[in-house]
GROMACS .gro file of C-alpha atoms in nm:
model
  175
    1ALA     CA    1  19.058  17.114  11.576
    2GLY     CA    2  19.227  17.415  11.486
    3GLU     CA    3  18.803  17.548  11.507
    4ALA     CA    4  18.825  17.385  11.909
    5VAL     CA    5  19.141  17.602  11.899
    6GLY     CA    6  18.977  17.930  11.771
    7GLU     CA    7  18.626  17.880  11.966
    8GLU     CA    8  18.959  17.848  12.299
    9LEU     CA    9  19.189  18.099  12.224
   10SER     CA   10  18.857  18.328  12.203
   11GLU     CA   11  18.728  18.275  12.584
   12ARG     CA   12  19.053  18.263  12.704
   13GLY     CA   13  19.079  18.685  12.644
   14LYS     CA   14  19.348  18.583  12.338
   15LYS     CA   15  19.360  18.916  12.077
   16LYS     CA   16  19.609  18.907  11.865
   17VAL     CA   17  19.743  18.464  11.782
   18LEU     CA   18  20.020  18.380  11.609
   19CYS     CA   19  19.993  18.102  11.423
   20VAL     CA   20  20.325  17.915  11.304
   21ILE     CA   21  20.387  17.706  11.066
   22HIS     CA   22  20.661  17.459  11.094
   23GLU     CA   23  20.652  17.329  10.723
   24GLN     CA   24  20.533  17.531  10.433
   25GLY     CA   25  20.338  17.443  10.236
   26ASN     CA   26  20.186  17.152  10.386
   27VAL     CA   27  19.828  17.124  10.394
   28SER     CA   28  19.766  17.009  10.640
   29LEU     CA   29  19.928  17.238  10.913
   30GLU     CA   30  19.759  17.573  10.742
   31GLU     CA   31  19.448  17.379  10.745
   32ARG     CA   32  19.539  17.378  11.147
   33CYS     CA   33  19.633  17.761  11.146
   34ASP     CA   34  19.268  17.816  10.937
   35GLY     CA   35  19.017  17.648  11.157
   36ALA     CA   36  19.146  17.848  11.444
   37GLU     CA   37  19.164  18.156  11.223
   38LYS     CA   38  18.724  18.113  11.179
   39THR     CA   39  18.623  18.104  11.532
   40PHE     CA   40  18.884  18.306  11.683
   41ASP     CA   41  18.759  18.605  11.805
   42GLY     CA   42  19.062  18.811  11.724
   43GLU     CA   43  19.339  18.900  11.479
   44LEU     CA   44  19.518  18.531  11.392
   45GLU     CA   45  19.874  18.633  11.221
   46THR     CA   46  20.156  18.293  11.030
   47LEU     CA   47  20.397  18.251  11.021
   48ASN     CA   48  20.659  18.006  10.780
   49VAL     CA   49  20.961  17.874  10.966
   50ASP     CA   50  21.163  17.595  10.894
   51GLY     CA   51  21.073  17.358  11.148
   52THR     CA   52  21.424  17.132  11.052
   53ASN     CA   53  21.649  17.427  11.243
   54MET     CA   54  21.563  17.499  11.597
   55PRO     CA   55  21.817  17.707  11.721
   56GLY     CA   56  21.640  17.940  11.355
   57PHE     CA   57  21.235  17.870  11.445
   58GLN     CA   58  21.377  18.043  11.817
   59SER     CA   59  21.558  18.336  11.701
   60SER     CA   60  21.212  18.350  11.376
   61VAL     CA   61  20.944  18.363  11.630
   62GLU     CA   62  21.164  18.547  11.939
   63ALA     CA   63  21.209  18.850  11.629
   64ARG     CA   64  20.838  18.810  11.634
   65LEU     CA   65  20.727  18.878  11.941
   66GLN     CA   66  21.035  19.131  11.982
   67ALA     CA   67  20.897  19.301  11.661
   68ASP     CA   68  20.452  19.315  11.782
   69GLU     CA   69  20.376  19.343  12.097
   70ASP     CA   70  20.008  19.285  12.100
   71ILE     CA   71  20.046  18.931  12.045
   72ASP     CA   72  19.914  18.759  12.284
   73ALA     CA   73  19.991  18.382  12.219
   74VAL     CA   74  20.173  18.119  12.006
   75LEU     CA   75  20.040  17.918  11.878
   76THR     CA   76  20.207  17.583  11.697
   77LEU     CA   77  20.080  17.309  11.602
   78GLY     CA   78  20.321  17.075  11.724
   79ALA     CA   79  20.426  16.945  12.044
   80PRO     CA   80  20.768  16.967  11.965
   81PHE     CA   81  20.767  17.327  11.874
   82ALA     CA   82  20.593  17.410  12.170
   83ALA     CA   83  20.898  17.458  12.439
   84THR     CA   84  21.133  17.603  12.177
   85SER     CA   85  20.846  17.923  12.158
   86ALA     CA   86  20.793  17.962  12.501
   87LYS     CA   87  21.198  17.983  12.530
   88ALA     CA   88  21.124  18.247  12.275
   89LYS     CA   89  20.903  18.426  12.446
   90GLU     CA   90  21.117  18.440  12.720
   91ARG     CA   91  21.413  18.620  12.581
   92ALA     CA   92  21.185  18.871  12.380
   93GLY     CA   93  21.022  18.978  12.715
   94SER     CA   94  20.696  18.867  12.620
   95GLU     CA   95  20.391  18.737  12.811
   96ALA     CA   96  20.230  18.587  12.514
   97GLU     CA   97  20.094  18.252  12.602
   98ILE     CA   98  20.207  17.944  12.439
   99ASP     CA   99  19.898  17.666  12.294
  100THR     CA  100  20.010  17.356  12.144
  101PHE     CA  101  19.888  17.178  11.893
  102ASP     CA  102  19.932  16.762  11.979
  103LEU     CA  103  20.045  16.609  12.342
  104ASN     CA  104  20.386  16.445  12.453
  105ALA     CA  105  20.588  16.434  12.828
  106GLN     CA  106  20.752  16.798  12.707
  107VAL     CA  107  20.394  16.941  12.721
  108VAL     CA  108  20.280  16.786  13.036
  109LYS     CA  109  20.644  16.923  13.134
  110GLU     CA  110  20.559  17.249  13.030
  111MET     CA  111  20.185  17.337  13.171
  112LYS     CA  112  20.259  17.190  13.451
  113ALA     CA  113  20.560  17.414  13.538
  114GLY     CA  114  20.251  17.692  13.342
  115ARG     CA  115  20.451  17.765  13.065
  116ILE     CA  116  20.208  17.656  12.750
  117GLY     CA  117  19.874  17.682  12.842
  118PHE     CA  118  19.695  17.477  12.596
  119ALA     CA  119  19.762  17.170  12.388
  120VAL     CA  120  19.501  16.983  12.166
  121ASP     CA  121  19.493  16.532  12.214
  122GLN     CA  122  19.413  16.403  11.864
  123GLN     CA  123  19.532  16.114  12.020
  124PRO     CA  124  19.736  15.931  11.830
  125PHE     CA  125  19.729  15.594  12.013
  126LEU     CA  126  19.311  15.584  11.935
  127GLN     CA  127  19.354  15.717  11.579
  128GLY     CA  128  19.558  15.439  11.518
  129TYR     CA  129  19.397  15.155  11.714
  130GLU     CA  130  19.043  15.207  11.616
  131ALA     CA  131  19.130  15.241  11.282
  132VAL     CA  132  19.256  14.896  11.290
  133ASP     CA  133  18.973  14.739  11.559
  134ALA     CA  134  18.718  14.926  11.332
  135LEU     CA  135  18.866  14.661  11.012
  136TRP     CA  136  18.830  14.417  11.237
  137LEU     CA  137  18.561  14.441  11.341
  138HIS     CA  138  18.436  14.529  10.991
  139ALA     CA  139  18.543  14.197  10.867
  140TYR     CA  140  18.447  13.941  11.148
  141ASN     CA  141  18.168  14.050  11.227
  142ALA     CA  142  17.974  14.325  10.948
  143ASN     CA  143  18.004  14.593  11.215
  144ALA     CA  144  18.038  14.938  11.056
  145LEU     CA  145  18.130  15.176  11.372
  146GLY     CA  146  18.003  15.510  11.372
  147GLY     CA  147  17.700  15.495  11.119
  148GLY     CA  148  17.957  15.541  10.821
  149LYS     CA  149  18.056  15.908  10.892
  150PRO     CA  150  18.378  16.038  11.049
  151VAL     CA  151  18.438  15.885  11.436
  152LEU     CA  152  18.641  16.156  11.609
  153THR     CA  153  18.911  16.073  11.844
  154GLY     CA  154  18.999  16.422  11.904
  155PRO     CA  155  19.034  16.700  11.926
  156GLU     CA  156  19.041  16.688  12.281
  157ILE     CA  157  19.186  17.067  12.475
  158VAL     CA  158  19.386  16.951  12.771
  159THR     CA  159  19.477  17.239  13.051
  160ARG     CA  160  19.737  17.223  13.349
  161GLU     CA  161  19.428  17.067  13.601
  162ASP     CA  162  19.478  16.748  13.340
  163VAL     CA  163  19.824  16.783  13.396
  164PRO     CA  164  19.787  16.471  13.702
  165GLU     CA  165  19.601  16.262  13.490
  166LEU     CA  166  19.832  16.275  13.215
  167GLU     CA  167  20.212  16.245  13.260
  168LYS     CA  168  20.184  15.940  13.353
  169TYR     CA  169  20.036  15.784  12.958
  170THR     CA  170  20.237  16.050  12.831
  171GLY     CA  171  20.613  15.912  12.984
  172ARG     CA  172  20.487  15.586  12.851
  173GLY     CA  173  20.411  15.704  12.486
  174THR     CA  174  20.020  15.621  12.448
  175ARG     CA  175  19.927  15.972  12.515
   0.00000   0.00000   0.00000
């Protein structure tokens, strides 16, 4: 997923990205930033913040944007942090694009309003459903989904153009 983000940021012409890690030491979050850095043509900087303290989170992102006007994108690693980063961007007077991993109704609303550029939809509903369905099919019928290889449910990059279709699904919590 991180690699898909790096490619998307490059296609959007971004030069310097701030990847905000909201839980220091969480390897899966670090891997998201590392994957983006691997395929991104520009510079990627990480910022560790306390994701349990939203006012502190916002002020940390705001301060970083004020300190470096070259940052043209902020990448958050979870949907709840995207809207807070959009507020930080506005308060900092930055032109940086806010992008995020994961999707919820708030992210879709922010994309519709143009405050978030894109989101990575890992489709967690599908991740859970497919795992259970694959186990059942194997137990019931000896089916082997994916031929013994990973069966990916994402990443899917979603943008403002996808909002009309996504609104009803995020509203009910399945996307």
